[in-house]
Short mmCIF file of C-alpha atoms in Angstrom, two decimals:
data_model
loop_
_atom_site.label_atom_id
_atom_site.label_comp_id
_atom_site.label_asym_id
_atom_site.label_seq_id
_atom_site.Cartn_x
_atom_site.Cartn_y
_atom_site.Cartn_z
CA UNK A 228 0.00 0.00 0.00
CA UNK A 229 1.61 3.24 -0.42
CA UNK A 230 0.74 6.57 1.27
CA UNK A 231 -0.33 8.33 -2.20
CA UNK A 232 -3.21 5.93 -2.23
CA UNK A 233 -4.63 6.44 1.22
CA UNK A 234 -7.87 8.31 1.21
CA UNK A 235 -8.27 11.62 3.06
CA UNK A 236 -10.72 10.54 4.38
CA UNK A 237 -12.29 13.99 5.13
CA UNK A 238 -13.76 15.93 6.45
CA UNK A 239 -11.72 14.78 9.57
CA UNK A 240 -8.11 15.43 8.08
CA UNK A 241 -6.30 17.02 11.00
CA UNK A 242 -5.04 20.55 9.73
CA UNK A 243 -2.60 22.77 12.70
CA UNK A 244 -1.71 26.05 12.79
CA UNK A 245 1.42 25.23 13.83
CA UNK A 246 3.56 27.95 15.92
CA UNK A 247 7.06 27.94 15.18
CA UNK A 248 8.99 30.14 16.77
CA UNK A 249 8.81 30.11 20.49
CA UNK A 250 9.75 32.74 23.05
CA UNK A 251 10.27 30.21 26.02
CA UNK A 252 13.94 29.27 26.52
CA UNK A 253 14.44 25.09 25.53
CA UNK A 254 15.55 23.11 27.75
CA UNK A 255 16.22 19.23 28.09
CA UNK A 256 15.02 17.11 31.12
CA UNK A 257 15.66 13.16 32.03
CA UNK A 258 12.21 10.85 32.65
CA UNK A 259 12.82 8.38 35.43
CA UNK A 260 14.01 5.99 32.70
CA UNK A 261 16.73 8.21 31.56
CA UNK A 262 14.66 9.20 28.16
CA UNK A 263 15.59 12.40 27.09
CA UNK A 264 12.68 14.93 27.07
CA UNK A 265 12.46 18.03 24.79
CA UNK A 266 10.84 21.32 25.41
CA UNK A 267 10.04 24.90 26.19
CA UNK A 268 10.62 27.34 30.13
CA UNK A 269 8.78 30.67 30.31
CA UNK A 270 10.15 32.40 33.17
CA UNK A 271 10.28 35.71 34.67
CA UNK A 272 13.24 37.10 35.61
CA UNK A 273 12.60 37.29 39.33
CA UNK A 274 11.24 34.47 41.74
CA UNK A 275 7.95 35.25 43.44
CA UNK A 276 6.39 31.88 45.49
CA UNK A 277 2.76 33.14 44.68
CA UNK A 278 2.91 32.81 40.87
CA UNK A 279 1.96 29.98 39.66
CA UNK A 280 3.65 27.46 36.86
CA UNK A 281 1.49 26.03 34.38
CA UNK A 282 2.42 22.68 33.21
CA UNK A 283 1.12 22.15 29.09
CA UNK A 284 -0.13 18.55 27.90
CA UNK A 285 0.36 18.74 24.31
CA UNK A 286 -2.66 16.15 22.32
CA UNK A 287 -1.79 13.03 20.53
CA UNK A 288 1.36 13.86 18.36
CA UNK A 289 0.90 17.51 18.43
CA UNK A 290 4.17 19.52 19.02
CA UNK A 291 4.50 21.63 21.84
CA UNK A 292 5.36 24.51 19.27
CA UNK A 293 1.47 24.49 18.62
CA UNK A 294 0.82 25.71 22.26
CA UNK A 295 3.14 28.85 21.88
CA UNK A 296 1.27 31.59 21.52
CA UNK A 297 -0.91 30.38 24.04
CA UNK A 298 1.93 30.13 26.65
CA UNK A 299 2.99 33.61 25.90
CA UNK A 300 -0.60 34.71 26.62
CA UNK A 301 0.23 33.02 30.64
CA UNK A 302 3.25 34.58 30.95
CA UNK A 303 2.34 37.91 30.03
CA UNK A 304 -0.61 37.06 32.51
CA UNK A 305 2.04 36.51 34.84
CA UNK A 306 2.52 32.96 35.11
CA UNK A 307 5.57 31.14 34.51
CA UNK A 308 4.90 28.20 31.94
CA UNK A 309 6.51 24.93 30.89
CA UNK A 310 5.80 22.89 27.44
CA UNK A 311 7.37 19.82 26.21
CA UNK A 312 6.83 17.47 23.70
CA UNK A 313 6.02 13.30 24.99
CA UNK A 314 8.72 10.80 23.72
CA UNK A 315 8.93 10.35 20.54
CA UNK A 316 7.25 13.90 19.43
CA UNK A 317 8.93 16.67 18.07
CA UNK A 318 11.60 18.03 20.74
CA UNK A 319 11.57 14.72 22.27
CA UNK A 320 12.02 12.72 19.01
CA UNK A 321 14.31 10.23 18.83
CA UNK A 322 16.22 9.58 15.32
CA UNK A 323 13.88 6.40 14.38
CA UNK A 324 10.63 5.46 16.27
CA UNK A 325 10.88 2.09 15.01
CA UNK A 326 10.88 0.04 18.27
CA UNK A 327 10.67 3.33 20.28
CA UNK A 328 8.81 1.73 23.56
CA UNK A 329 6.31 4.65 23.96
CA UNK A 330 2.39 4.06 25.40
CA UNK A 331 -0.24 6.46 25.99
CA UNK A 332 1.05 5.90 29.72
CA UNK A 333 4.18 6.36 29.19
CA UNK A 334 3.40 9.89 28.00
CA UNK A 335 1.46 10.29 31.52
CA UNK A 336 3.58 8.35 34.08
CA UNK A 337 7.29 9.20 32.87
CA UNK A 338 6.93 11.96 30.87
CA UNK A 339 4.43 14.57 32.69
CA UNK A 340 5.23 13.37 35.65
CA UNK A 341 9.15 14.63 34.87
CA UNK A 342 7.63 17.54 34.26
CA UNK A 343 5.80 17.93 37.67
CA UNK A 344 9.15 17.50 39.40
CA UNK A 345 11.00 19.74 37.07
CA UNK A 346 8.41 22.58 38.05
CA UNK A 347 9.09 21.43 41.76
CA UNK A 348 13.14 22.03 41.42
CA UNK A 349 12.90 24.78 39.24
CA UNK A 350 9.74 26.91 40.94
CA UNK A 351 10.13 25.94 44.18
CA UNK A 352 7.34 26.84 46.20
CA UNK A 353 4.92 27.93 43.80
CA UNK A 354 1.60 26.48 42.83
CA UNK A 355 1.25 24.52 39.86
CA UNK A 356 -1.43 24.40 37.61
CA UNK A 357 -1.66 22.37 34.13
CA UNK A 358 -3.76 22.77 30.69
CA UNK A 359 -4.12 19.41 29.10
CA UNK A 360 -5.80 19.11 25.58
CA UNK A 361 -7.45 16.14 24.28
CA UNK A 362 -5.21 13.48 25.30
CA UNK A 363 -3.24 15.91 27.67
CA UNK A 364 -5.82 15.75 29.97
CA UNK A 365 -6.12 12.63 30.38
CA UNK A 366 -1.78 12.68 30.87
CA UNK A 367 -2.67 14.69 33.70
CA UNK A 368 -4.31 11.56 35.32
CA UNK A 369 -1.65 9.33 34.77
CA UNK A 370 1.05 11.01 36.99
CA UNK A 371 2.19 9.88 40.36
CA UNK A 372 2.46 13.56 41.48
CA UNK A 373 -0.38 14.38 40.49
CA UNK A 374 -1.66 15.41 43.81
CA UNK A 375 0.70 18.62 43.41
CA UNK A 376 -1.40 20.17 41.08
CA UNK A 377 -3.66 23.10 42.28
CA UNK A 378 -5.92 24.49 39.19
CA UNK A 379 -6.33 22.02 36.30
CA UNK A 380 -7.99 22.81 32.85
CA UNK A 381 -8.51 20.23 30.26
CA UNK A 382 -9.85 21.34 26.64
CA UNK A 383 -11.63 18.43 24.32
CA UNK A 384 -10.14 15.78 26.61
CA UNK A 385 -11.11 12.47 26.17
CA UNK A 386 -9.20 9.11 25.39
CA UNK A 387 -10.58 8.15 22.18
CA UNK A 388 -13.75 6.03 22.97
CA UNK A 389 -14.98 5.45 19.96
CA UNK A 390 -18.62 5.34 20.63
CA UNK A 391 -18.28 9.00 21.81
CA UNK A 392 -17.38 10.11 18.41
CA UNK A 393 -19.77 12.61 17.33
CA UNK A 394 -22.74 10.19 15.56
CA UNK A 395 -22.41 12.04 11.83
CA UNK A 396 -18.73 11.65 11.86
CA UNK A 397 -18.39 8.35 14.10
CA UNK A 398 -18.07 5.65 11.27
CA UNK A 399 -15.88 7.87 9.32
CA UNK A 400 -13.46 8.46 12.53
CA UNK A 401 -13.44 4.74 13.09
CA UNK A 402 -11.82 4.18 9.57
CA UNK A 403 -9.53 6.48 9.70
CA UNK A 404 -8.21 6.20 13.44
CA UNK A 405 -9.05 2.79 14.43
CA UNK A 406 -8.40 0.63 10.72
CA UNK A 407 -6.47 2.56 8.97
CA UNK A 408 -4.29 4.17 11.43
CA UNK A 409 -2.88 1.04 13.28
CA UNK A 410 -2.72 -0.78 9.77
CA UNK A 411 -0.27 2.04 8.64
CA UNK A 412 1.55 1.25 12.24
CA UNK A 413 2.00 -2.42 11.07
CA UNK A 414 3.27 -1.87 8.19
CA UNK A 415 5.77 1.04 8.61
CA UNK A 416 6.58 -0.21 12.90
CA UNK A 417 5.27 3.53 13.66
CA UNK A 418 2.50 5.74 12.49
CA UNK A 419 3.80 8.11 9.75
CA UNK A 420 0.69 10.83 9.89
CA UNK A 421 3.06 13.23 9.01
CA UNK A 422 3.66 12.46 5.84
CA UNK A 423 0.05 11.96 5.45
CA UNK A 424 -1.24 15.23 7.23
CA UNK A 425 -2.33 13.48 10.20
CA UNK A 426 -0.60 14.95 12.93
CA UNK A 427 3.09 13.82 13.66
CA UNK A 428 4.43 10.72 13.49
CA UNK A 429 3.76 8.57 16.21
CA UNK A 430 5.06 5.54 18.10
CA UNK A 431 3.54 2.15 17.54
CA UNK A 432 2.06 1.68 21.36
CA UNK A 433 0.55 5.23 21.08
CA UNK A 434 -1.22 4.12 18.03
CA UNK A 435 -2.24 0.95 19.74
CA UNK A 436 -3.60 2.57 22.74
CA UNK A 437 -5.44 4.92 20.69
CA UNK A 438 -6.96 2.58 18.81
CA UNK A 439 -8.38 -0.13 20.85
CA UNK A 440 -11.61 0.08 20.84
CA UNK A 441 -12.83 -0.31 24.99
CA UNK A 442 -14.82 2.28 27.04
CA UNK A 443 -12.23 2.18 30.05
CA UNK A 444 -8.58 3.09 30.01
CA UNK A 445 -7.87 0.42 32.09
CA UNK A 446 -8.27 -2.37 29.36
CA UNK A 447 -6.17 0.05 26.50
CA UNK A 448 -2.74 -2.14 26.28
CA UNK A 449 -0.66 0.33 28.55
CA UNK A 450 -3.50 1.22 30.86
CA UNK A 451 -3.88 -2.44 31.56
CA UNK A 452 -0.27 -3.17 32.66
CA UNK A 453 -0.71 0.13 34.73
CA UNK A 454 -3.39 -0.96 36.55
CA UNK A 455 -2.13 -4.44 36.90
CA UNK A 456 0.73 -3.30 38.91
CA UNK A 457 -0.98 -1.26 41.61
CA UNK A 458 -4.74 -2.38 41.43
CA UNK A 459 -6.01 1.22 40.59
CA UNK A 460 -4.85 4.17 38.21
CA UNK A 461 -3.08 7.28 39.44
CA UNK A 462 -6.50 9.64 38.97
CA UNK A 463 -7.63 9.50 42.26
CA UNK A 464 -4.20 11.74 43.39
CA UNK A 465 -5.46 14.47 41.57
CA UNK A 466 -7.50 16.66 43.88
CA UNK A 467 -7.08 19.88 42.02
CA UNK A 468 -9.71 22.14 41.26
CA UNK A 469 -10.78 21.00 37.28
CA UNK A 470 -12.40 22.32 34.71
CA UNK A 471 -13.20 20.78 31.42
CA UNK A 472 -13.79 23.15 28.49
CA UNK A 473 -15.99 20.71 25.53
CA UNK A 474 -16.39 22.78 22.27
CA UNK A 475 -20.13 21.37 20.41
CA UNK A 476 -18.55 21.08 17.46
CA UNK A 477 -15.58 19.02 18.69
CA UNK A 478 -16.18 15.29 17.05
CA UNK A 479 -13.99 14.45 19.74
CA UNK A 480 -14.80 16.08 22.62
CA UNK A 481 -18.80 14.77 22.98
CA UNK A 482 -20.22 15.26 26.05
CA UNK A 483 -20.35 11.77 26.64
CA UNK A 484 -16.59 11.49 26.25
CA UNK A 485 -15.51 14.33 28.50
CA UNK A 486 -17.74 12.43 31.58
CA UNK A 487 -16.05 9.15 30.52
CA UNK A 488 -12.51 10.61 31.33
CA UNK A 489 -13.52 13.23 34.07
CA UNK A 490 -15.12 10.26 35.91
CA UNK A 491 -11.87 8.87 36.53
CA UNK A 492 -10.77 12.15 38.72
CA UNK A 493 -12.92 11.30 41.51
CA UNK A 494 -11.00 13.15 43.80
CA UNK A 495 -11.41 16.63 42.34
CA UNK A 496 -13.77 18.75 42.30
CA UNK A 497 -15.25 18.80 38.40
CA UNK A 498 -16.69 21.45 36.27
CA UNK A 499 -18.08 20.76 32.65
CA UNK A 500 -18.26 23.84 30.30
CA UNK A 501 -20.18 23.33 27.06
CA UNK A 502 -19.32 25.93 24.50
CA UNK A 503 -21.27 25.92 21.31
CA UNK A 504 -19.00 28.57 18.54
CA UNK A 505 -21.83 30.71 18.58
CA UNK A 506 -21.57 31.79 21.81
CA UNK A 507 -18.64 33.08 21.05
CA UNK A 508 -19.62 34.42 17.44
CA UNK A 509 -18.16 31.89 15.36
CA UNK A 510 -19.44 29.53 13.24
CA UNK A 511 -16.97 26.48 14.03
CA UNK A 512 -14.08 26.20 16.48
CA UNK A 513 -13.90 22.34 16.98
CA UNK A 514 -11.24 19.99 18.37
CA UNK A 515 -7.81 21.91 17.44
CA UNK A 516 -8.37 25.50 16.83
CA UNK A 517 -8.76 26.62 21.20
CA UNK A 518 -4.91 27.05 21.12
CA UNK A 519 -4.87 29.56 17.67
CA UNK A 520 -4.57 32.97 18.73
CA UNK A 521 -7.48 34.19 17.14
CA UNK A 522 -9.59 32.87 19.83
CA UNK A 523 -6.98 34.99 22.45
CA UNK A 524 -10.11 37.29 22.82
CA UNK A 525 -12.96 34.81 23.38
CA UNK A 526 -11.71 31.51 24.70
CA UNK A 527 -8.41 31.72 26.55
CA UNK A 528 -9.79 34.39 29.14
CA UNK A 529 -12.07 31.09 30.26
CA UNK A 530 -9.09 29.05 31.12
CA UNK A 531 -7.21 32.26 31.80
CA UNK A 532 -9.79 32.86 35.19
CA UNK A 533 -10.03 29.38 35.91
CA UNK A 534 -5.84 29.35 36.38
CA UNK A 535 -5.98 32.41 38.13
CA UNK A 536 -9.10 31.91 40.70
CA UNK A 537 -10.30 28.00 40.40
CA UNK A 538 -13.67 29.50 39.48
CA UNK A 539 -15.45 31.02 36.17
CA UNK A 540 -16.08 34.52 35.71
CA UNK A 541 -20.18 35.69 35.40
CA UNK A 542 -20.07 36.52 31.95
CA UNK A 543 -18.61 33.37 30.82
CA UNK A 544 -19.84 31.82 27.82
CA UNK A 545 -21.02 28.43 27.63
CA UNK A 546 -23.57 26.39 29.39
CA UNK A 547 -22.47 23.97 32.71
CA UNK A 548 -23.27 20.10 31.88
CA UNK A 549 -24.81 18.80 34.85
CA UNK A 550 -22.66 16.19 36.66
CA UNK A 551 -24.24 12.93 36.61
#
């Protein structure tokens, strides 16, 4: 098969506005297994013990370049911010992903959770809160410090259920990321979406995770063998103040997919926002575009108050989903 014959597959081809220049400072930091991860510090030039750090949980194969913009927005908000890219992804790319051993938990358990004890040693004292996107929110589970974090906000997270696709694109979704996506992984030993135009290139037991098709995270290949060793997944550490942002024309981000994952952060206290692009005056945002600065104006002042104050402002837009 080669890659000039897939189909597109549309309208669900993943298109980024991809930031590439950066104003945060790179740096490189060690995972518990010695992996080498890749990524980006904002920091102001004096310490202060009441600003907080935000942590950034990139999605699936998105670079941490995409979140740019949006991490200069914190830190001229006054926050000091931290992205970085999960193994195997852009900064944190090795030179072949063949063989690469990289899960979905991996991504939580080594790789965020290196980045909750960098902000520790490099922000000591100060709060830290973290912005997870699709998968990144569900990363921000999966860490064994996870109990450090204060304010948490998660945009379109979900893990990929895919009977929580959106019904009018569910079927087509299914080809692409559950059939054609790990049949590409076989072939190739890693996912090459970039050279299709489906986000970046990505290691074989991402894909795998991904694409399993069970309701819990618990039965996804890495989630298993997490839950196997201790009994129970990391969630329940995370007692931070959450609050999950679903856009209504996210294919993704259902409402029924958002409860699936916030259901495993039992400990926290939860907030669903609903926001339908015309409460904002747009016609379509979906699943990607939050992080583009042309929503600096509408969308980022939601997660902006929620970071600042654990709480939504009065004239936020949006409707709250009821907690079942």
């Amino acid at each position: 098969m080669n890659l000039q014959d897939m189909p597109s597959l549309a309208p669900t081809q993943i298109e980024l506005s991809l930031t590439t220049d950066t104003a945060g400072e790179p740096f490189k930091e060690p995972a518990a297994d010695a992996f080498i991860l890749g990524g980006f510090t904002w920091r102001h030039a004096s310490q202060d013990r009441a600003r907080p750090v935000v942590i950034i949980n990139a999605a699936t194969s998105v670079r941490c370049r995409h979140y740019s913009r949006f991490a200069d927005y914190l830190f001229a908000n006054d926050f000091d911010v931290i992205t970085y890219d999960y193994r195997g992804i852009g900064e944190s790319r090795p030179t072949s992903l063949k063989g690469l051993q990289a899960s979905w938990s991996d991504w939580g358990a080594l790789d965020f959770e290196a980045m909750l004890k960098r902000a520790q040693r490099e922000f000591p004292g100060q709060p830290i809160d973290v912005v997870g996107h699709s998968f990144g929110g569900c990363a921000a589970g999966l860490g064994a410090s996870g109990h450090l974090i204060r304010h948490l906000v998660t945009v379109g997270a979900q893990f990929a259920y895919w009977r929580d696709y959106a019904p009018a694109h569910r079927w087509r979704m299914f080809g692409k990321w559950h059939v054609v996506m790990p049949l590409m992984t076989r072939l190739y030993g890693y996912f090459p979406g970039k050279r299709l135009g489906w986000l970046e290139d990505t290691p074989a037991a991402v894909v795998r995770d991904w694409s399993t098709p069970t309701a819990r995270y618990e039965t996804r290949p890495s989630g298993r063998l997490m839950h196997a060793k201790t009994g129970r997944l990391p969630f329940a550490s995370v007692t931070a103040k959450t609050l999950a942002i679903s856009i209504s024309d996210d294919p993704y981000g259902t409402i029924a997919a958002i409860e699936r994952l916030l259901g495993y952060f039992t400990h926290s206290t939860n907030t669903h926002l609903r926001i339908a692009p015309e409460d904002i005056g747009e016609e379509e945002v979906g699943h990607f575009a939050f992080f583009r600065s042309a929503y600096q104006a509408t969308l980022w002042p939601i997660a902006l108050s929620w970071l600042q104050t654990g709480e939504l402002a009065p004239d936020t837009p949006g409707r709250r989903v009821p907690r079942s």
